[in-house]
Short mmCIF file of C-alpha atoms and ligand atoms in Angstrom, two decimals:
data_model
loop_
_atom_site.label_atom_id
_atom_site.label_comp_id
_atom_site.label_asym_id
_atom_site.label_seq_id
_atom_site.Cartn_x
_atom_site.Cartn_y
_atom_site.Cartn_z
CA MET A 173 -41.48 11.56 -9.31
CA THR A 174 -41.37 9.37 -12.39
CA MET A 175 -42.02 5.65 -12.36
CA ALA A 176 -38.35 5.05 -13.03
CA SER A 177 -37.17 7.10 -10.09
CA MET A 178 -39.85 5.60 -7.82
CA TYR A 179 -38.60 2.16 -8.76
CA PHE A 180 -35.03 3.21 -8.12
CA CYS A 181 -35.97 4.62 -4.71
CA ARG A 182 -37.91 1.47 -3.73
CA MET A 183 -35.10 -0.72 -4.90
CA LEU A 184 -32.51 1.11 -2.81
CA PHE A 185 -34.40 1.64 0.40
CA SER A 186 -36.84 -1.28 0.61
CA PRO A 187 -36.12 -3.94 3.25
CA ALA A 188 -35.88 -6.37 0.35
CA GLY A 189 -33.24 -4.20 -1.19
CA TYR A 190 -31.25 -4.14 2.01
CA SER A 191 -31.75 -7.79 2.79
CA ALA A 192 -30.48 -8.55 -0.66
CA LEU A 193 -27.28 -6.77 0.28
CA PRO A 194 -24.61 -9.31 0.89
CA GLY A 195 -23.54 -10.28 4.47
CA PHE A 196 -23.29 -7.26 6.72
CA VAL A 197 -20.27 -8.39 8.72
CA GLY A 198 -16.79 -7.03 9.29
CA ALA A 199 -15.18 -3.70 8.76
CA VAL A 200 -15.92 -3.34 5.07
CA ASN A 201 -19.60 -3.96 5.63
CA GLN A 202 -19.64 -1.52 8.51
CA GLU A 203 -18.18 1.01 6.11
CA PHE A 204 -20.83 0.07 3.60
CA GLN A 205 -23.71 0.48 6.07
CA LEU A 206 -22.45 3.79 7.34
CA LYS A 207 -21.78 5.21 3.93
CA PHE A 208 -24.58 3.63 2.03
CA GLY A 209 -27.36 5.70 3.63
CA PRO A 210 -26.10 9.23 2.90
CA SER A 211 -24.47 8.21 -0.32
CA CYS A 212 -27.61 6.62 -1.62
CA CYS A 213 -29.63 9.68 -0.62
CA ARG A 214 -27.17 11.79 -2.53
CA LEU A 215 -27.09 9.47 -5.52
CA TYR A 216 -30.85 9.20 -5.47
CA SER A 217 -31.35 12.96 -5.35
CA ILE A 218 -29.03 13.33 -8.33
CA TYR A 219 -30.79 10.51 -10.08
CA SER A 220 -34.29 11.87 -9.47
CA SER A 221 -33.36 15.35 -10.63
CA THR A 222 -31.67 14.23 -13.82
CA HIS A 223 -33.43 10.88 -14.39
CA LYS A 224 -30.03 9.58 -15.23
CA PHE A 225 -27.14 8.76 -12.97
CA ASP A 226 -23.77 8.09 -14.46
CA PHE A 227 -22.19 5.46 -12.22
CA THR A 228 -18.94 5.70 -14.12
CA ASP A 229 -18.48 9.37 -13.23
CA LEU A 230 -15.53 9.13 -10.82
CA THR A 231 -14.58 12.79 -11.04
CA ARG A 232 -15.37 13.61 -7.37
CA PRO A 233 -13.88 10.78 -5.30
CA HIS A 234 -13.51 13.03 -2.24
CA SER A 235 -17.33 13.01 -1.98
CA TRP A 236 -17.34 9.23 -1.45
CA TYR A 237 -16.19 9.78 2.15
CA PRO A 238 -18.75 11.96 3.94
CA ASN A 239 -17.30 11.17 7.41
CA ALA A 240 -13.89 12.53 6.49
CA ARG A 241 -15.46 15.50 4.70
CA ARG A 242 -17.33 16.51 7.84
CA LYS A 243 -13.98 16.77 9.64
CA HIS A 244 -11.59 19.66 9.23
CA ARG A 245 -8.45 17.53 9.04
CA LYS A 246 -4.98 18.84 9.73
CA ILE A 247 -2.68 17.15 7.26
CA PHE A 248 1.09 17.01 7.83
CA LEU A 249 3.31 16.02 4.93
CA HIS A 250 6.66 14.62 6.09
CA MET A 251 8.61 14.64 2.86
CA GLY A 252 12.19 13.66 2.15
CA PRO A 253 14.64 10.91 1.22
CA THR A 254 15.01 7.60 3.03
CA ASN A 255 16.58 7.70 6.47
CA SER A 256 15.60 11.29 7.16
CA GLY A 257 13.43 10.73 10.25
CA LYS A 258 10.02 11.23 8.60
CA THR A 259 8.40 8.09 10.00
CA HIS A 260 10.09 8.59 13.36
CA ASN A 261 8.37 11.97 13.79
CA ALA A 262 4.98 10.78 12.52
CA LEU A 263 5.04 7.74 14.83
CA LYS A 264 5.88 9.93 17.81
CA ARG A 265 2.63 11.84 17.16
CA LEU A 266 0.74 8.56 16.76
CA GLU A 267 2.08 7.26 20.07
CA SER A 268 1.06 10.37 21.95
CA SER A 269 -2.50 10.39 20.56
CA ASP A 270 -5.63 9.01 22.26
CA SER A 271 -6.45 6.87 19.26
CA GLY A 272 -4.55 6.17 16.09
CA LEU A 273 -4.22 4.34 12.82
CA TYR A 274 -0.97 3.43 11.05
CA CYS A 275 -1.28 2.39 7.39
CA GLY A 276 1.79 0.85 5.78
CA PRO A 277 2.53 -0.60 2.37
CA LEU A 278 3.89 -3.86 3.77
CA ARG A 279 2.58 -6.37 6.27
CA LEU A 280 6.03 -6.34 7.86
CA LEU A 281 5.85 -2.60 8.51
CA ALA A 282 2.38 -2.84 10.06
CA TRP A 283 3.67 -5.70 12.18
CA GLU A 284 6.72 -3.67 13.32
CA VAL A 285 4.56 -0.68 14.28
CA SER A 286 2.08 -2.80 16.24
CA LYS A 287 4.98 -4.47 18.10
CA ARG A 288 6.58 -1.09 18.82
CA LEU A 289 3.34 0.41 20.20
CA ASN A 290 2.44 -2.66 22.27
CA LYS A 291 5.97 -2.68 23.70
CA ALA A 292 5.49 0.97 24.67
CA LYS A 293 2.28 -0.13 26.53
CA ILE A 294 0.02 1.42 23.89
CA PRO A 295 -2.38 -1.41 23.01
CA CYS A 296 -2.45 -1.74 19.24
CA ASP A 297 -4.33 -4.14 16.94
CA LEU A 298 -2.63 -5.61 13.89
CA ILE A 299 -4.82 -5.99 10.82
CA THR A 300 -3.45 -7.14 7.48
CA GLY A 301 -4.78 -9.18 4.56
CA GLN A 302 -3.38 -12.24 6.35
CA GLU A 303 -3.98 -11.72 10.04
CA ARG A 304 -6.12 -9.94 12.59
CA GLU A 305 -4.60 -9.70 16.07
CA GLU A 306 -6.82 -7.77 18.42
CA VAL A 307 -5.46 -6.48 21.72
CA ASP A 308 -7.74 -5.78 24.72
CA GLY A 309 -8.57 -2.10 25.03
CA ALA A 310 -6.71 -1.12 21.87
CA LYS A 311 -7.50 2.32 20.46
CA HIS A 312 -4.65 2.09 17.97
CA LYS A 313 -4.44 -0.05 14.86
CA ALA A 314 -1.52 -0.88 12.58
CA VAL A 315 -2.76 -2.05 9.21
CA THR A 316 -1.72 -2.62 5.64
CA VAL A 317 -3.12 0.24 3.61
CA GLU A 318 -5.72 -1.95 1.87
CA MET A 319 -7.27 -2.57 5.31
CA ALA A 320 -7.44 1.11 6.32
CA ASP A 321 -10.62 1.88 8.23
CA VAL A 322 -12.41 4.89 6.74
CA THR A 323 -15.46 4.78 8.99
CA SER A 324 -14.19 5.32 12.57
CA ASN A 325 -12.87 8.52 14.07
CA TYR A 326 -9.21 8.73 15.05
CA SER A 327 -7.20 11.46 16.75
CA CYS A 328 -4.20 10.69 14.58
CA ALA A 329 -3.41 8.60 11.51
CA VAL A 330 -0.24 7.93 9.53
CA ILE A 331 0.03 6.82 5.91
CA ASP A 332 3.55 5.60 5.19
CA GLU A 333 5.16 5.70 1.70
CA ILE A 334 2.34 7.87 0.40
CA GLN A 335 4.11 8.25 -2.97
CA MET A 336 2.75 4.77 -3.69
CA LEU A 337 -0.59 6.35 -4.58
CA GLY A 338 0.95 6.55 -8.05
CA CYS A 339 1.40 2.74 -8.19
CA LYS A 340 -0.68 1.35 -11.05
CA THR A 341 -1.98 -1.66 -9.15
CA ARG A 342 -2.08 -0.64 -5.45
CA GLY A 343 -2.24 3.14 -5.75
CA TYR A 344 -6.03 3.28 -5.34
CA SER A 345 -5.76 1.98 -1.75
CA PHE A 346 -3.47 4.89 -0.83
CA THR A 347 -5.90 7.31 -2.49
CA ARG A 348 -8.79 5.78 -0.55
CA ALA A 349 -6.83 6.16 2.71
CA LEU A 350 -5.82 9.73 1.86
CA LEU A 351 -9.36 10.85 1.04
CA GLY A 352 -11.26 8.62 3.44
CA ILE A 353 -9.45 8.40 6.78
CA CYS A 354 -11.39 10.30 9.38
CA ALA A 355 -8.68 11.69 11.68
CA ASP A 356 -8.06 15.06 13.33
CA GLU A 357 -4.42 14.77 12.30
CA LEU A 358 -3.27 12.85 9.24
CA HIS A 359 0.49 12.38 8.77
CA LEU A 360 1.74 11.45 5.30
CA CYS A 361 5.32 10.18 5.00
CA GLY A 362 7.10 9.77 1.68
CA ASP A 363 9.00 11.12 -1.27
CA ALA A 364 8.69 14.85 -2.01
CA ALA A 365 7.81 13.97 -5.63
CA VAL A 366 4.22 13.53 -4.48
CA VAL A 367 3.71 16.96 -2.86
CA PRO A 368 2.17 18.89 -5.82
CA LEU A 369 -0.32 16.08 -6.52
CA ILE A 370 -1.43 15.83 -2.89
CA GLN A 371 -1.85 19.59 -2.69
CA GLU A 372 -3.95 19.48 -5.86
CA ILE A 373 -6.10 16.55 -4.68
CA LEU A 374 -6.72 18.14 -1.27
CA LYS A 375 -7.79 21.52 -2.69
CA VAL A 376 -11.37 20.27 -2.65
CA THR A 377 -11.45 18.58 0.77
CA GLY A 378 -11.26 21.63 3.01
CA ASP A 379 -8.34 20.17 5.00
CA ASP A 380 -5.38 22.23 6.28
CA ILE A 381 -2.01 21.17 4.88
CA GLU A 382 1.44 21.71 6.31
CA VAL A 383 4.52 20.46 4.46
CA GLN A 384 7.78 19.68 6.24
CA TYR A 385 10.83 18.77 4.16
CA TYR A 386 13.55 16.52 5.62
CA GLU A 387 17.23 15.93 4.79
CA ARG A 388 18.98 12.59 5.03
CA LEU A 389 20.41 12.12 8.54
CA SER A 390 23.60 10.31 7.48
CA PRO A 391 25.78 10.33 4.32
CA LEU A 392 25.37 7.84 1.48
CA ILE A 393 28.39 7.28 -0.78
CA PRO A 394 28.11 5.62 -4.22
CA MET A 395 31.30 3.59 -4.86
CA LYS A 396 33.31 4.05 -8.05
CA VAL A 397 34.09 0.34 -8.40
CA PRO A 398 31.88 -2.76 -8.48
CA LEU A 399 32.10 -5.46 -5.85
CA GLY A 400 34.65 -7.69 -7.62
CA PRO A 401 35.22 -11.22 -6.28
CA TYR A 402 32.99 -12.55 -3.50
CA SER A 403 35.97 -12.48 -1.16
CA ASN A 404 35.41 -8.68 -1.13
CA ILE A 405 32.15 -9.18 0.72
CA ARG A 406 32.43 -7.79 4.23
CA LYS A 407 30.49 -7.47 7.47
CA GLY A 408 27.33 -5.34 7.12
CA ASP A 409 26.95 -5.90 3.35
CA CYS A 410 23.51 -6.43 1.87
CA ILE A 411 23.13 -8.02 -1.58
CA VAL A 412 19.85 -7.04 -3.19
CA THR A 413 18.20 -9.33 -5.71
CA PHE A 414 14.63 -9.78 -6.88
CA SER A 415 13.58 -13.40 -6.64
CA ARG A 416 13.50 -15.89 -3.82
CA ARG A 417 15.42 -18.40 -5.94
CA LYS A 418 18.24 -15.88 -6.48
CA ILE A 419 18.28 -14.88 -2.81
CA TYR A 420 19.09 -18.47 -1.83
CA ALA A 421 21.55 -18.85 -4.74
CA TYR A 422 23.53 -15.77 -3.54
CA LYS A 423 23.37 -16.99 0.05
CA ARG A 424 24.96 -20.32 -0.99
CA LYS A 425 27.59 -18.56 -3.13
CA ILE A 426 28.60 -16.04 -0.46
CA GLU A 427 28.72 -18.68 2.25
CA SER A 428 30.97 -20.90 0.15
CA GLU A 429 33.12 -18.27 -1.64
CA GLY A 430 32.86 -15.21 0.58
CA GLY A 431 33.36 -16.82 3.98
CA HIS A 432 30.35 -15.12 5.64
CA LEU A 433 27.08 -16.53 6.93
CA CYS A 434 24.01 -14.81 5.47
CA SER A 435 20.60 -13.86 6.83
CA VAL A 436 17.80 -13.54 4.29
CA VAL A 437 14.86 -11.13 4.10
CA TYR A 438 12.10 -11.15 1.50
CA GLY A 439 8.46 -10.11 1.38
CA SER A 440 6.76 -13.48 1.74
CA LEU A 441 8.74 -14.57 4.82
CA PRO A 442 6.48 -14.76 7.89
CA PRO A 443 7.09 -11.68 10.10
CA GLU A 444 8.49 -13.76 12.97
CA THR A 445 11.04 -15.42 10.68
CA ARG A 446 11.94 -12.13 9.07
CA THR A 447 12.47 -10.56 12.48
CA ARG A 448 14.65 -13.49 13.55
CA GLN A 449 16.73 -13.11 10.37
CA ALA A 450 17.00 -9.31 10.78
CA THR A 451 17.90 -9.66 14.47
CA MET A 452 20.65 -12.15 13.64
CA PHE A 453 22.03 -9.73 11.04
CA ASN A 454 21.79 -6.68 13.35
CA ASP A 455 23.35 -8.54 16.30
CA THR A 456 27.11 -7.83 16.45
CA ALA A 457 27.69 -11.08 18.36
CA SER A 458 26.05 -13.21 15.65
CA GLU A 459 28.03 -14.88 12.88
CA PHE A 460 25.31 -14.00 10.33
CA ASP A 461 26.88 -10.69 9.38
CA VAL A 462 25.80 -10.42 5.70
CA LEU A 463 22.26 -9.98 4.41
CA VAL A 464 20.77 -11.19 1.14
CA ALA A 465 17.43 -9.52 0.54
CA SER A 466 14.77 -8.57 -1.95
CA ASP A 467 13.49 -5.02 -2.39
CA ALA A 468 11.27 -5.77 0.63
CA ILE A 469 14.05 -4.04 2.59
CA GLY A 470 13.42 -0.90 0.49
CA MET A 471 10.61 0.35 2.64
CA GLY A 472 11.05 1.45 6.19
CA LEU A 473 12.77 -1.58 7.74
CA ASN A 474 15.56 -0.72 10.15
CA LEU A 475 18.64 -2.81 9.45
CA ASN A 476 22.31 -2.24 10.29
CA ILE A 477 23.48 -2.18 6.67
CA SER A 478 26.88 -0.73 5.84
CA ARG A 479 26.82 -1.26 2.07
CA ILE A 480 24.08 -2.06 -0.42
CA ILE A 481 25.23 -4.17 -3.40
CA PHE A 482 22.79 -4.37 -6.31
CA SER A 483 23.06 -7.80 -7.99
CA THR A 484 21.07 -6.43 -10.96
CA MET A 485 19.34 -3.21 -11.96
CA GLU A 486 16.38 -5.03 -13.52
CA LYS A 487 13.37 -6.69 -12.00
CA PHE A 488 10.22 -8.48 -13.11
CA ASP A 489 7.30 -6.35 -11.97
CA GLY A 490 4.51 -8.85 -12.53
CA PHE A 491 4.08 -7.72 -16.12
CA GLU A 492 7.52 -7.47 -17.66
CA MET A 493 11.26 -7.38 -16.99
CA ARG A 494 12.21 -3.73 -16.60
CA GLU A 495 14.98 -1.44 -15.37
CA LEU A 496 14.64 -0.22 -11.78
CA THR A 497 13.22 3.28 -11.57
CA VAL A 498 15.05 6.22 -9.98
CA PRO A 499 12.81 6.17 -6.87
CA GLU A 500 13.31 2.40 -6.47
CA ILE A 501 17.09 2.71 -6.72
CA LYS A 502 17.17 5.59 -4.24
CA GLN A 503 14.85 3.82 -1.86
CA ILE A 504 16.87 0.59 -1.80
CA ALA A 505 20.30 2.31 -1.76
CA GLY A 506 19.07 4.54 1.07
CA ARG A 507 18.98 1.53 3.40
CA ALA A 508 22.76 1.71 3.82
CA GLY A 509 24.15 3.76 6.71
CA ARG A 510 21.04 4.02 8.84
CA TYR A 511 21.06 6.89 11.34
CA GLY A 512 21.79 5.60 14.83
CA SER A 513 23.03 2.23 13.57
CA LYS A 514 26.57 0.90 13.96
CA PHE A 515 27.29 1.91 10.32
CA PRO A 516 26.40 5.63 10.25
CA ILE A 517 27.98 6.13 6.79
CA GLY A 518 26.41 4.16 3.96
CA GLU A 519 27.98 2.92 0.74
CA VAL A 520 26.38 1.53 -2.38
CA THR A 521 27.69 -0.40 -5.40
CA CYS A 522 26.79 -3.15 -7.91
CA ILE A 523 28.06 -6.65 -8.70
CA ASN A 524 28.23 -5.76 -12.39
CA GLY A 525 30.42 -2.74 -13.31
CA ASP A 526 28.15 -1.94 -16.29
CA ASP A 527 25.37 -1.07 -13.82
CA LEU A 528 27.38 1.63 -12.02
CA PRO A 529 26.49 4.54 -14.39
CA LEU A 530 22.76 3.94 -13.83
CA LEU A 531 23.31 3.72 -10.08
CA HIS A 532 25.31 6.99 -9.95
CA SER A 533 22.96 8.95 -12.22
CA SER A 534 19.87 7.73 -10.33
CA LEU A 535 21.25 8.76 -6.95
CA LYS A 536 21.89 12.27 -8.33
CA SER A 537 18.45 12.61 -9.96
CA ALA A 538 15.32 14.00 -8.39
CA SER A 539 12.47 11.50 -8.41
CA PRO A 540 10.05 12.33 -11.23
CA THR A 541 6.97 14.18 -10.02
CA ILE A 542 4.00 11.90 -9.47
CA GLU A 543 1.27 13.20 -11.73
CA ARG A 544 -1.78 11.10 -10.92
CA ALA A 545 -3.20 8.92 -8.16
CA GLY A 546 -4.85 5.51 -8.58
CA LEU A 547 -8.60 5.20 -8.23
CA PHE A 548 -11.01 2.30 -8.08
CA PRO A 549 -14.82 2.44 -7.87
CA THR A 550 -16.28 1.79 -4.43
CA PHE A 551 -18.46 -1.22 -3.76
CA GLU A 552 -21.51 1.06 -3.51
CA LEU A 553 -21.10 2.29 -7.05
CA MET A 554 -20.65 -1.23 -8.37
CA TYR A 555 -23.59 -2.45 -6.35
CA LEU A 556 -25.90 0.28 -7.62
CA TYR A 557 -24.75 -0.37 -11.16
CA SER A 558 -25.32 -4.13 -10.72
CA ARG A 559 -28.91 -3.55 -9.57
CA LEU A 560 -29.63 -1.88 -12.87
CA HIS A 561 -27.81 -4.60 -14.82
CA PRO A 562 -28.55 -7.78 -12.86
CA GLU A 563 -27.49 -9.95 -15.78
CA ASN A 564 -23.85 -8.79 -15.45
CA GLY A 565 -21.29 -10.68 -13.40
CA LEU A 566 -18.50 -8.91 -11.52
CA ARG A 567 -16.12 -9.27 -14.44
CA GLN A 568 -18.51 -7.44 -16.77
CA ILE A 569 -19.18 -4.76 -14.16
CA LEU A 570 -15.46 -4.21 -13.66
CA GLU A 571 -14.84 -4.07 -17.40
CA HIS A 572 -17.63 -1.55 -17.76
CA PHE A 573 -16.07 0.70 -15.13
CA VAL A 574 -12.56 0.37 -16.54
CA GLU A 575 -13.70 1.17 -20.07
CA ASN A 576 -16.10 3.98 -19.22
CA ALA A 577 -14.66 5.59 -16.08
CA LYS A 578 -14.65 9.38 -16.21
CA LEU A 579 -11.81 10.79 -14.16
CA SER A 580 -10.43 14.18 -13.28
CA GLU A 581 -6.87 14.89 -14.38
CA ASN A 582 -5.47 13.99 -10.94
CA TYR A 583 -6.44 10.33 -11.19
CA PHE A 584 -6.03 7.17 -13.23
CA ILE A 585 -8.07 4.00 -13.00
CA ALA A 586 -6.27 1.13 -11.28
CA ASP A 587 -4.81 -1.62 -13.40
CA CYS A 588 -7.44 -4.36 -13.02
CA GLU A 589 -5.87 -7.17 -15.10
CA GLU A 590 -5.44 -9.47 -12.10
CA MET A 591 -8.82 -8.56 -10.66
CA LEU A 592 -10.53 -9.37 -13.95
CA LYS A 593 -8.95 -12.83 -13.91
CA VAL A 594 -10.12 -13.41 -10.34
CA ALA A 595 -13.59 -12.01 -11.14
CA ALA A 596 -13.97 -14.44 -14.06
CA VAL A 597 -13.33 -17.37 -11.67
CA LEU A 598 -15.61 -15.94 -8.97
CA ASP A 599 -18.47 -15.36 -11.38
CA GLU A 600 -18.72 -19.16 -11.75
CA MET A 601 -19.49 -19.48 -8.04
CA PRO A 602 -22.67 -18.85 -6.05
CA LEU A 603 -21.26 -15.85 -4.19
CA SER A 604 -22.83 -12.47 -3.48
CA LEU A 605 -21.46 -9.48 -5.34
CA HIS A 606 -20.03 -8.17 -2.09
CA ASP A 607 -18.08 -11.36 -1.37
CA LYS A 608 -16.82 -11.40 -4.94
CA TYR A 609 -15.72 -7.78 -4.57
CA LEU A 610 -13.84 -8.60 -1.36
CA PHE A 611 -12.06 -11.57 -2.91
CA CYS A 612 -11.26 -9.48 -5.95
CA ILE A 613 -9.54 -6.67 -4.07
CA SER A 614 -7.54 -9.17 -2.00
CA PRO A 615 -3.98 -9.60 -3.27
CA VAL A 616 -4.21 -13.00 -5.01
CA ASP A 617 -1.67 -13.98 -7.64
CA MET A 618 -3.75 -16.13 -9.99
CA ALA A 619 -0.59 -17.09 -11.89
CA ASP A 620 0.57 -18.90 -8.75
CA GLU A 621 -0.92 -22.41 -8.86
CA ILE A 622 -1.10 -22.95 -5.08
CA THR A 623 -2.50 -19.48 -4.30
CA SER A 624 -5.17 -19.71 -6.97
CA GLN A 625 -6.20 -23.22 -5.81
CA VAL A 626 -6.48 -22.02 -2.21
CA CYS A 627 -8.54 -19.02 -3.34
CA TYR A 628 -10.79 -21.36 -5.34
CA LYS A 629 -11.28 -23.70 -2.37
CA ILE A 630 -12.04 -20.86 0.07
CA CYS A 631 -14.57 -19.36 -2.35
CA LYS A 632 -16.27 -22.76 -2.74
N1 ATP B 741 15.15 12.31 16.20
C1 ATP B 741 15.57 11.04 16.19
N2 ATP B 741 16.10 10.50 17.30
C2 ATP B 741 16.54 9.23 17.30
N3 ATP B 741 16.48 8.40 16.23
C3 ATP B 741 15.96 8.89 15.13
C4 ATP B 741 15.49 10.24 15.03
N4 ATP B 741 15.03 10.43 13.79
C5 ATP B 741 15.19 9.26 13.15
N5 ATP B 741 15.77 8.35 13.96
C6 ATP B 741 16.11 6.96 13.58
O1 ATP B 741 16.72 7.02 12.30
C7 ATP B 741 16.27 5.94 11.50
C8 ATP B 741 15.60 6.50 10.27
O2 ATP B 741 14.41 7.19 10.61
P1 ATP B 741 13.02 6.96 9.89
O3 ATP B 741 12.69 5.51 9.79
O4 ATP B 741 12.04 7.84 10.52
O5 ATP B 741 13.41 7.49 8.44
P2 ATP B 741 12.50 7.75 7.20
O6 ATP B 741 12.81 9.10 6.71
O7 ATP B 741 11.09 7.46 7.52
O8 ATP B 741 13.08 6.73 6.19
P3 ATP B 741 12.37 5.57 5.42
O9 ATP B 741 11.56 6.18 4.37
O10 ATP B 741 13.54 4.86 4.95
O11 ATP B 741 11.61 4.82 6.45
C9 ATP B 741 15.33 5.11 12.35
O12 ATP B 741 16.08 4.07 12.92
C10 ATP B 741 14.89 6.09 13.42
O13 ATP B 741 14.52 5.43 14.61
#
């Protein structure tokens, strides 16, 4: 053993090394403790045999999750368009399992699943970036995908909207859940465009895969004409727009010119308020019979919508103003005519007639195949790297990984622009690397004055 490798070994396994590890509390730290031992042994053995360990080699992400790799998982892909019963079937399996984990892309979806399970007398915790509601005796958890637990054993787990693993900012959390969740049965629900990539990624995990394709349960008809005057608005319509300001502007317009009262739904509404608004809209006795919503309705929410009306086919995606993609258009349009609702046949149109060709062509197109999944280095890798470069702050460590990451062809490195901004602020504060990492992977919009001030105060 060389001096260098002896030093490396001492550094990793000495009590000082461990005590220097930042606060061992909470689920992420539990994951860290459980994984750190075997992973470090593995990293160390590679290091001592080659005298050189490349921390930026991210070509084998499946090996970051030894617990899941020890299991022979049975993976069910429920693939199909919106409103085809995919989630319904996966949730039925979850409900009948001894223990389970639901991972959704939205806090609202996790909230709905936890409510549904608790109502069915299956105690279920709710864990999102914003709340943690623990229920006595719960063996089920409904979480946002970023909070997915990859250390415990589950009988059954569900990852909803799995095609989001191709999302440039959040995709890595879906990849982590896909590779890391330790469940006998893992159910993946989403668009069939992701099937070849998942099959490719799972070739190295030793899991069994079964794919089930679904058809839409009720018809969806694209209209040949745009909405026209607001007096054409009718019961069960849903106007889709992409900013909170516009949501309230349309609500005012429709209430004054269209003669209908409107409920509103958008992502940042508290779940209780959103449920109240959705219930008012779904309730036939209520006067609030029109909905104005953001694309937050695009994923999974069950609403009695008769017709979707796109106010625009463009949205600001945090980086730029861009046209909606085919999957986004299909996903949002698919909310009309929900199976089992009072409007079993859905219609879809636009406010602006010039947008109709894009709407029609998108609904006829297959979603483009998703070629690569997002990836982000684990805390362990960053920690080990930081021990060798103690002079570097989190921002420099992140930049190093982004610039030097070596990836297999199935993956891309997550877009870290926002994280780099947060890391630069955090590096000014006396926080451990682990705490900085946690703050960094939390969804904070540093462009939002209030959010960034709150983040700054909490960190301090
Ligand atoms: N076999 C079934 N029996 C009764 N209701 C069903 C059945 N399958 C689906 N549904 C209902 O149809 C609606 C659509 O189902 P589900 O949410 O599973 O669709 P999905 O394919 O997951 O779509 P999305 O991606 O939009 O969520 C839900 O209200 C669901 O409860």
